[in-house]
Amino acid sequence: MKAWVLHGINDMKQEAVAEPVLHDGEVLVQVKAAGICSSDISRVYVNGAYHYPIILGHEFSGVTMEGRRVGVFPLLPCFTCDSCRQNRYETCSNYGYIGSRQNGAFAESVAVPKWNLMDLPDTLSFEHAAMLEPASVALHAVKHFDLTNVNTAAVVGNGTIGRLIAKWLNIYGVEKVSVIGRNDNTPQNMDACIEAVGSVDALKRCIDAVRPNGQIVLVGNPNAEFGLEQKLYWQILRKQLILRGSWNGSFRVDWQETMDNIDQLDLDELISHRFSFNELDKAVAMMKNKTERYSKVMIRV
Ligand SMILES: [Zn+2]
Ligand SMILES: [Zn+2]
């Protein structure tokens, strides 16, 4: 089959590789649509992967050999740690991951445990199903807030996750939601703020934006060291801020809720680019070099 294989930083090539070998409980999923995550750009160009060679791609949908149309939860829990035993798979202490720790969806087929499959209604397109992952990550972040005291919220970061978070805040009835991009002014006195970039500057803006005793959820994944100045740290203390981290999404709770609300999320609005499988190298280069403004970049396999 055809696959884009990452051999090292800045070294991804399309190759003919053997079809995945299926282990117990796994099925072969023929990939139909795969989104490119900003974390993939970091893997290809900046920080690399856990091991090589590796096929990336963790936001995807496809069809099983039996013809089931499926979405795929990419996290592979250990099922034995304390978190797993409480069904909180996202905080599993020893997980695998399709598309970062083991081969993913930038290929014609991928091996997926049956447990990780989510059947798709006929009305749900493969592209939208490929966005169940980022949409569930966004939902998961929003659910960390105590929204009873939240009427105003800022989202620092206008990438796909930031924009999805804003949509979820609206669905959850937060009256005023501001999405803040790099060049926007930081609003003040907000009840809540989400850091959806993964940079000290974005955290600083969050801490600035939020009122005393306000809430911050951190979801942006930094790709470099993250040092806090004393002044910034003091602000957290003096404002008595509540900070909460968020990682991944809860399977199946968040995924089901995302599927139930998929129309309200208006995902088409977030898909800025579509590339064919053969153009994946062009797609990642465009994202890295920011030669065009993009939000979600979708690969059709
Ligand atoms: Zn991702
Ligand atoms: Zn576990």
PDB file of N, CA, C and O in Angstrom, residues 122-176:
ATOM      1  N   ASP A 122     -24.988   7.330   8.621  1.00  0.00           N
ATOM      2  CA  ASP A 122     -24.837   7.540   7.176  1.00  0.00           C
ATOM      3  C   ASP A 122     -24.727   9.016   6.814  1.00  0.00           C
ATOM      4  O   ASP A 122     -24.117   9.378   5.822  1.00  0.00           O
ATOM      5  N   THR A 123     -25.359   9.842   7.641  1.00  0.00           N
ATOM      6  CA  THR A 123     -25.387  11.275   7.332  1.00  0.00           C
ATOM      7  C   THR A 123     -24.064  11.975   7.651  1.00  0.00           C
ATOM      8  O   THR A 123     -23.863  13.122   7.261  1.00  0.00           O
ATOM      9  N   LEU A 124     -23.181  11.299   8.374  1.00  0.00           N
ATOM     10  CA  LEU A 124     -21.923  11.943   8.778  1.00  0.00           C
ATOM     11  C   LEU A 124     -20.848  11.652   7.732  1.00  0.00           C
ATOM     12  O   LEU A 124     -20.530  10.500   7.455  1.00  0.00           O
ATOM     13  N   SER A 125     -20.286  12.704   7.159  1.00  0.00           N
ATOM     14  CA  SER A 125     -19.289  12.529   6.102  1.00  0.00           C
ATOM     15  C   SER A 125     -17.955  12.057   6.701  1.00  0.00           C
ATOM     16  O   SER A 125     -17.680  12.233   7.888  1.00  0.00           O
ATOM     17  N   PHE A 126     -17.113  11.472   5.850  1.00  0.00           N
ATOM     18  CA  PHE A 126     -15.797  11.024   6.326  1.00  0.00           C
ATOM     19  C   PHE A 126     -14.944  12.202   6.807  1.00  0.00           C
ATOM     20  O   PHE A 126     -14.196  12.084   7.772  1.00  0.00           O
ATOM     21  N   GLU A 127     -15.065  13.324   6.122  1.00  0.00           N
ATOM     22  CA  GLU A 127     -14.280  14.503   6.541  1.00  0.00           C
ATOM     23  C   GLU A 127     -14.690  14.963   7.938  1.00  0.00           C
ATOM     24  O   GLU A 127     -13.843  15.251   8.782  1.00  0.00           O
ATOM     25  N   HIS A 128     -15.986  15.047   8.158  1.00  0.00           N
ATOM     26  CA  HIS A 128     -16.443  15.470   9.481  1.00  0.00           C
ATOM     27  C   HIS A 128     -16.041  14.430  10.532  1.00  0.00           C
ATOM     28  O   HIS A 128     -15.660  14.782  11.643  1.00  0.00           O
ATOM     29  N   ALA A 129     -16.120  13.165  10.151  1.00  0.00           N
ATOM     30  CA  ALA A 129     -15.744  12.106  11.091  1.00  0.00           C
ATOM     31  C   ALA A 129     -14.259  12.178  11.427  1.00  0.00           C
ATOM     32  O   ALA A 129     -13.846  11.840  12.538  1.00  0.00           O
ATOM     33  N   ALA A 130     -13.456  12.656  10.476  1.00  0.00           N
ATOM     34  CA  ALA A 130     -12.024  12.824  10.752  1.00  0.00           C
ATOM     35  C   ALA A 130     -11.795  13.960  11.741  1.00  0.00           C
ATOM     36  O   ALA A 130     -10.708  14.086  12.314  1.00  0.00           O
ATOM     37  N   MET A 131     -12.818  14.792  11.942  1.00  0.00           N
ATOM     38  CA  MET A 131     -12.683  15.888  12.904  1.00  0.00           C
ATOM     39  C   MET A 131     -13.312  15.575  14.255  1.00  0.00           C
ATOM     40  O   MET A 131     -13.356  16.430  15.141  1.00  0.00           O
ATOM     41  N   LEU A 132     -13.798  14.356  14.436  1.00  0.00           N
ATOM     42  CA  LEU A 132     -14.327  13.969  15.757  1.00  0.00           C
ATOM     43  C   LEU A 132     -13.226  14.106  16.803  1.00  0.00           C
ATOM     44  O   LEU A 132     -13.485  14.467  17.953  1.00  0.00           O
ATOM     45  N   GLU A 133     -11.985  13.818  16.415  1.00  0.00           N
ATOM     46  CA  GLU A 133     -10.881  13.876  17.377  1.00  0.00           C
ATOM     47  C   GLU A 133     -10.632  15.304  17.860  1.00  0.00           C
ATOM     48  O   GLU A 133     -10.794  15.580  19.051  1.00  0.00           O
ATOM     49  N   PRO A 134     -10.276  16.259  16.963  1.00  0.00           N
ATOM     50  CA  PRO A 134     -10.064  17.625  17.476  1.00  0.00           C
ATOM     51  C   PRO A 134     -11.321  18.214  18.131  1.00  0.00           C
ATOM     52  O   PRO A 134     -11.212  18.947  19.127  1.00  0.00           O
ATOM     53  N   ALA A 135     -12.505  17.893  17.614  1.00  0.00           N
ATOM     54  CA  ALA A 135     -13.729  18.445  18.202  1.00  0.00           C
ATOM     55  C   ALA A 135     -13.942  17.897  19.616  1.00  0.00           C
ATOM     56  O   ALA A 135     -14.432  18.607  20.501  1.00  0.00           O
ATOM     57  N   SER A 136     -13.555  16.644  19.842  1.00  0.00           N
ATOM     58  CA  SER A 136     -13.691  16.065  21.182  1.00  0.00           C
ATOM     59  C   SER A 136     -12.627  16.612  22.136  1.00  0.00           C
ATOM     60  O   SER A 136     -12.889  16.787  23.327  1.00  0.00           O
ATOM     61  N   VAL A 137     -11.449  16.891  21.611  1.00  0.00           N
ATOM     62  CA  VAL A 137     -10.395  17.529  22.419  1.00  0.00           C
ATOM     63  C   VAL A 137     -10.894  18.900  22.897  1.00  0.00           C
ATOM     64  O   VAL A 137     -10.723  19.272  24.060  1.00  0.00           O
ATOM     65  N   ALA A 138     -11.542  19.629  21.995  1.00  0.00           N
ATOM     66  CA  ALA A 138     -12.066  20.957  22.332  1.00  0.00           C
ATOM     67  C   ALA A 138     -13.185  20.852  23.368  1.00  0.00           C
ATOM     68  O   ALA A 138     -13.212  21.596  24.354  1.00  0.00           O
ATOM     69  N   LEU A 139     -14.082  19.903  23.169  1.00  0.00           N
ATOM     70  CA  LEU A 139     -15.181  19.706  24.116  1.00  0.00           C
ATOM     71  C   LEU A 139     -14.640  19.341  25.493  1.00  0.00           C
ATOM     72  O   LEU A 139     -15.087  19.866  26.522  1.00  0.00           O
ATOM     73  N   HIS A 140     -13.677  18.438  25.511  1.00  0.00           N
ATOM     74  CA  HIS A 140     -13.087  17.975  26.765  1.00  0.00           C
ATOM     75  C   HIS A 140     -12.521  19.165  27.560  1.00  0.00           C
ATOM     76  O   HIS A 140     -12.712  19.261  28.772  1.00  0.00           O
ATOM     77  N   ALA A 141     -11.851  20.075  26.847  1.00  0.00           N
ATOM     78  CA  ALA A 141     -11.275  21.259  27.497  1.00  0.00           C
ATOM     79  C   ALA A 141     -12.377  22.111  28.121  1.00  0.00           C
ATOM     80  O   ALA A 141     -12.272  22.539  29.273  1.00  0.00           O
ATOM     81  N   VAL A 142     -13.455  22.330  27.376  1.00  0.00           N
ATOM     82  CA  VAL A 142     -14.554  23.176  27.865  1.00  0.00           C
ATOM     83  C   VAL A 142     -15.208  22.554  29.102  1.00  0.00           C
ATOM     84  O   VAL A 142     -15.611  23.254  30.036  1.00  0.00           O
ATOM     85  N   LYS A 143     -15.295  21.221  29.123  1.00  0.00           N
ATOM     86  CA  LYS A 143     -15.947  20.554  30.245  1.00  0.00           C
ATOM     87  C   LYS A 143     -15.167  20.652  31.549  1.00  0.00           C
ATOM     88  O   LYS A 143     -15.689  20.317  32.611  1.00  0.00           O
ATOM     89  N   HIS A 144     -13.925  21.101  31.479  1.00  0.00           N
ATOM     90  CA  HIS A 144     -13.159  21.287  32.719  1.00  0.00           C
ATOM     91  C   HIS A 144     -13.578  22.537  33.492  1.00  0.00           C
ATOM     92  O   HIS A 144     -13.251  22.685  34.657  1.00  0.00           O
ATOM     93  N   PHE A 145     -14.259  23.469  32.814  1.00  0.00           N
ATOM     94  CA  PHE A 145     -14.720  24.673  33.518  1.00  0.00           C
ATOM     95  C   PHE A 145     -15.918  24.355  34.401  1.00  0.00           C
ATOM     96  O   PHE A 145     -16.737  23.502  34.077  1.00  0.00           O
ATOM     97  N   ASP A 146     -16.011  25.101  35.505  1.00  0.00           N
ATOM     98  CA  ASP A 146     -17.270  25.156  36.223  1.00  0.00           C
ATOM     99  C   ASP A 146     -18.046  26.303  35.578  1.00  0.00           C
ATOM    100  O   ASP A 146     -17.810  27.471  35.875  1.00  0.00           O
ATOM    101  N   LEU A 147     -18.950  25.981  34.677  1.00  0.00           N
ATOM    102  CA  LEU A 147     -19.584  27.018  33.850  1.00  0.00           C
ATOM    103  C   LEU A 147     -20.718  27.747  34.569  1.00  0.00           C
ATOM    104  O   LEU A 147     -21.286  28.685  34.018  1.00  0.00           O
ATOM    105  N   THR A 148     -21.013  27.341  35.809  1.00  0.00           N
ATOM    106  CA  THR A 148     -22.106  28.016  36.512  1.00  0.00           C
ATOM    107  C   THR A 148     -21.803  29.506  36.712  1.00  0.00           C
ATOM    108  O   THR A 148     -22.719  30.315  36.757  1.00  0.00           O
ATOM    109  N   ASN A 149     -20.520  29.863  36.828  1.00  0.00           N
ATOM    110  CA  ASN A 149     -20.167  31.274  37.027  1.00  0.00           C
ATOM    111  C   ASN A 149     -19.550  31.906  35.791  1.00  0.00           C
ATOM    112  O   ASN A 149     -18.839  32.887  35.899  1.00  0.00           O
ATOM    113  N   VAL A 150     -19.757  31.327  34.638  1.00  0.00           N
ATOM    114  CA  VAL A 150     -19.079  31.832  33.444  1.00  0.00           C
ATOM    115  C   VAL A 150     -20.091  32.418  32.451  1.00  0.00           C
ATOM    116  O   VAL A 150     -20.882  31.699  31.859  1.00  0.00           O
ATOM    117  N   ASN A 151     -20.065  33.755  32.314  1.00  0.00           N
ATOM    118  CA  ASN A 151     -20.867  34.412  31.285  1.00  0.00           C
ATOM    119  C   ASN A 151     -20.010  34.931  30.149  1.00  0.00           C
ATOM    120  O   ASN A 151     -20.488  35.143  29.038  1.00  0.00           O
ATOM    121  N   THR A 152     -18.744  35.199  30.467  1.00  0.00           N
ATOM    122  CA  THR A 152     -17.835  35.715  29.446  1.00  0.00           C
ATOM    123  C   THR A 152     -16.588  34.836  29.419  1.00  0.00           C
ATOM    124  O   THR A 152     -16.082  34.420  30.460  1.00  0.00           O
ATOM    125  N   ALA A 153     -16.114  34.537  28.215  1.00  0.00           N
ATOM    126  CA  ALA A 153     -14.921  33.700  28.090  1.00  0.00           C
ATOM    127  C   ALA A 153     -14.075  34.164  26.912  1.00  0.00           C
ATOM    128  O   ALA A 153     -14.594  34.618  25.892  1.00  0.00           O
ATOM    129  N   ALA A 154     -12.764  34.067  27.096  1.00  0.00           N
ATOM    130  CA  ALA A 154     -11.843  34.357  25.999  1.00  0.00           C
ATOM    131  C   ALA A 154     -11.140  33.062  25.617  1.00  0.00           C
ATOM    132  O   ALA A 154     -10.870  32.218  26.466  1.00  0.00           O
ATOM    133  N   VAL A 155     -10.891  32.912  24.326  1.00  0.00           N
ATOM    134  CA  VAL A 155     -10.122  31.774  23.838  1.00  0.00           C
ATOM    135  C   VAL A 155      -8.874  32.350  23.191  1.00  0.00           C
ATOM    136  O   VAL A 155      -8.971  33.076  22.198  1.00  0.00           O
ATOM    137  N   VAL A 156      -7.708  32.085  23.778  1.00  0.00           N
ATOM    138  CA  VAL A 156      -6.473  32.577  23.173  1.00  0.00           C
ATOM    139  C   VAL A 156      -5.985  31.516  22.195  1.00  0.00           C
ATOM    140  O   VAL A 156      -5.627  30.408  22.593  1.00  0.00           O
ATOM    141  N   GLY A 157      -5.991  31.874  20.914  1.00  0.00           N
ATOM    142  CA  GLY A 157      -5.617  30.926  19.859  1.00  0.00           C
ATOM    143  C   GLY A 157      -6.767  30.743  18.891  1.00  0.00           C
ATOM    144  O   GLY A 157      -7.840  30.280  19.289  1.00  0.00           O
ATOM    145  N   ASN A 158      -6.569  31.120  17.635  1.00  0.00           N
ATOM    146  CA  ASN A 158      -7.657  31.000  16.658  1.00  0.00           C
ATOM    147  C   ASN A 158      -7.394  29.892  15.643  1.00  0.00           C
ATOM    148  O   ASN A 158      -7.876  29.935  14.518  1.00  0.00           O
ATOM    149  N   GLY A 159      -6.650  28.882  16.061  1.00  0.00           N
ATOM    150  CA  GLY A 159      -6.490  27.689  15.231  1.00  0.00           C
ATOM    151  C   GLY A 159      -7.740  26.816  15.326  1.00  0.00           C
ATOM    152  O   GLY A 159      -8.755  27.216  15.901  1.00  0.00           O
ATOM    153  N   THR A 160      -7.660  25.625  14.759  1.00  0.00           N
ATOM    154  CA  THR A 160      -8.835  24.742  14.731  1.00  0.00           C
ATOM    155  C   THR A 160      -9.366  24.473  16.131  1.00  0.00           C
ATOM    156  O   THR A 160     -10.569  24.593  16.384  1.00  0.00           O
ATOM    157  N   ILE A 161      -8.484  24.129  17.068  1.00  0.00           N
ATOM    158  CA  ILE A 161      -8.938  23.799  18.424  1.00  0.00           C
ATOM    159  C   ILE A 161      -9.558  25.029  19.089  1.00  0.00           C
ATOM    160  O   ILE A 161     -10.633  24.946  19.691  1.00  0.00           O
ATOM    161  N   GLY A 162      -8.919  26.178  18.949  1.00  0.00           N
ATOM    162  CA  GLY A 162      -9.452  27.407  19.544  1.00  0.00           C
ATOM    163  C   GLY A 162     -10.843  27.715  19.015  1.00  0.00           C
ATOM    164  O   GLY A 162     -11.764  28.043  19.775  1.00  0.00           O
ATOM    165  N   ARG A 163     -11.006  27.588  17.708  1.00  0.00           N
ATOM    166  CA  ARG A 163     -12.305  27.901  17.113  1.00  0.00           C
ATOM    167  C   ARG A 163     -13.362  26.869  17.503  1.00  0.00           C
ATOM    168  O   ARG A 163     -14.529  27.205  17.708  1.00  0.00           O
ATOM    169  N   LEU A 164     -12.949  25.605  17.616  1.00  0.00           N
ATOM    170  CA  LEU A 164     -13.896  24.577  18.078  1.00  0.00           C
ATOM    171  C   LEU A 164     -14.306  24.828  19.524  1.00  0.00           C
ATOM    172  O   LEU A 164     -15.477  24.665  19.896  1.00  0.00           O
ATOM    173  N   ILE A 165     -13.360  25.252  20.345  1.00  0.00           N
ATOM    174  CA  ILE A 165     -13.662  25.558  21.746  1.00  0.00           C
ATOM    175  C   ILE A 165     -14.706  26.675  21.818  1.00  0.00           C
ATOM    176  O   ILE A 165     -15.660  26.605  22.601  1.00  0.00           O
ATOM    177  N   ALA A 166     -14.527  27.707  20.983  1.00  0.00           N
ATOM    178  CA  ALA A 166     -15.496  28.810  20.972  1.00  0.00           C
ATOM    179  C   ALA A 166     -16.892  28.298  20.610  1.00  0.00           C
ATOM    180  O   ALA A 166     -17.898  28.702  21.210  1.00  0.00           O
ATOM    181  N   LYS A 167     -16.967  27.398  19.640  1.00  0.00           N
ATOM    182  CA  LYS A 167     -18.267  26.839  19.250  1.00  0.00           C
ATOM    183  C   LYS A 167     -18.894  26.063  20.412  1.00  0.00           C
ATOM    184  O   LYS A 167     -20.086  26.175  20.676  1.00  0.00           O
ATOM    185  N   TRP A 168     -18.075  25.277  21.100  1.00  0.00           N
ATOM    186  CA  TRP A 168     -18.605  24.516  22.242  1.00  0.00           C
ATOM    187  C   TRP A 168     -19.073  25.444  23.363  1.00  0.00           C
ATOM    188  O   TRP A 168     -20.101  25.202  23.991  1.00  0.00           O
ATOM    189  N   LEU A 169     -18.311  26.523  23.626  1.00  0.00           N
ATOM    190  CA  LEU A 169     -18.729  27.471  24.665  1.00  0.00           C
ATOM    191  C   LEU A 169     -20.086  28.067  24.309  1.00  0.00           C
ATOM    192  O   LEU A 169     -20.947  28.246  25.177  1.00  0.00           O
ATOM    193  N   ASN A 170     -20.283  28.352  23.026  1.00  0.00           N
ATOM    194  CA  ASN A 170     -21.589  28.848  22.583  1.00  0.00           C
ATOM    195  C   ASN A 170     -22.672  27.801  22.796  1.00  0.00           C
ATOM    196  O   ASN A 170     -23.755  28.108  23.303  1.00  0.00           O
ATOM    197  N   ILE A 171     -22.388  26.570  22.421  1.00  0.00           N
ATOM    198  CA  ILE A 171     -23.366  25.493  22.600  1.00  0.00           C
ATOM    199  C   ILE A 171     -23.720  25.347  24.084  1.00  0.00           C
ATOM    200  O   ILE A 171     -24.870  25.110  24.441  1.00  0.00           O
ATOM    201  N   TYR A 172     -22.723  25.521  24.941  1.00  0.00           N
ATOM    202  CA  TYR A 172     -22.942  25.402  26.381  1.00  0.00           C
ATOM    203  C   TYR A 172     -23.547  26.669  26.997  1.00  0.00           C
ATOM    204  O   TYR A 172     -23.683  26.769  28.207  1.00  0.00           O
ATOM    205  N   GLY A 173     -23.870  27.652  26.161  1.00  0.00           N
ATOM    206  CA  GLY A 173     -24.632  28.806  26.631  1.00  0.00           C
ATOM    207  C   GLY A 173     -23.818  29.941  27.227  1.00  0.00           C
ATOM    208  O   GLY A 173     -24.391  30.815  27.890  1.00  0.00           O
ATOM    209  N   VAL A 174     -22.509  29.969  27.005  1.00  0.00           N
ATOM    210  CA  VAL A 174     -21.729  31.124  27.473  1.00  0.00           C
ATOM    211  C   VAL A 174     -22.068  32.305  26.568  1.00  0.00           C
ATOM    212  O   VAL A 174     -21.986  32.208  25.342  1.00  0.00           O
ATOM    213  N   GLU A 175     -22.471  33.424  27.192  1.00  0.00           N
ATOM    214  CA  GLU A 175     -23.056  34.526  26.412  1.00  0.00           C
ATOM    215  C   GLU A 175     -22.054  35.204  25.498  1.00  0.00           C
ATOM    216  O   GLU A 175     -22.314  35.461  24.338  1.00  0.00           O
ATOM    217  N   LYS A 176     -20.885  35.527  26.065  1.00  0.00           N
ATOM    218  CA  LYS A 176     -19.920  36.295  25.281  1.00  0.00           C
ATOM    219  C   LYS A 176     -18.621  35.514  25.186  1.00  0.00           C
ATOM    220  O   LYS A 176     -17.980  35.248  26.189  1.00  0.00           O
TER     221      LYS A 176
END
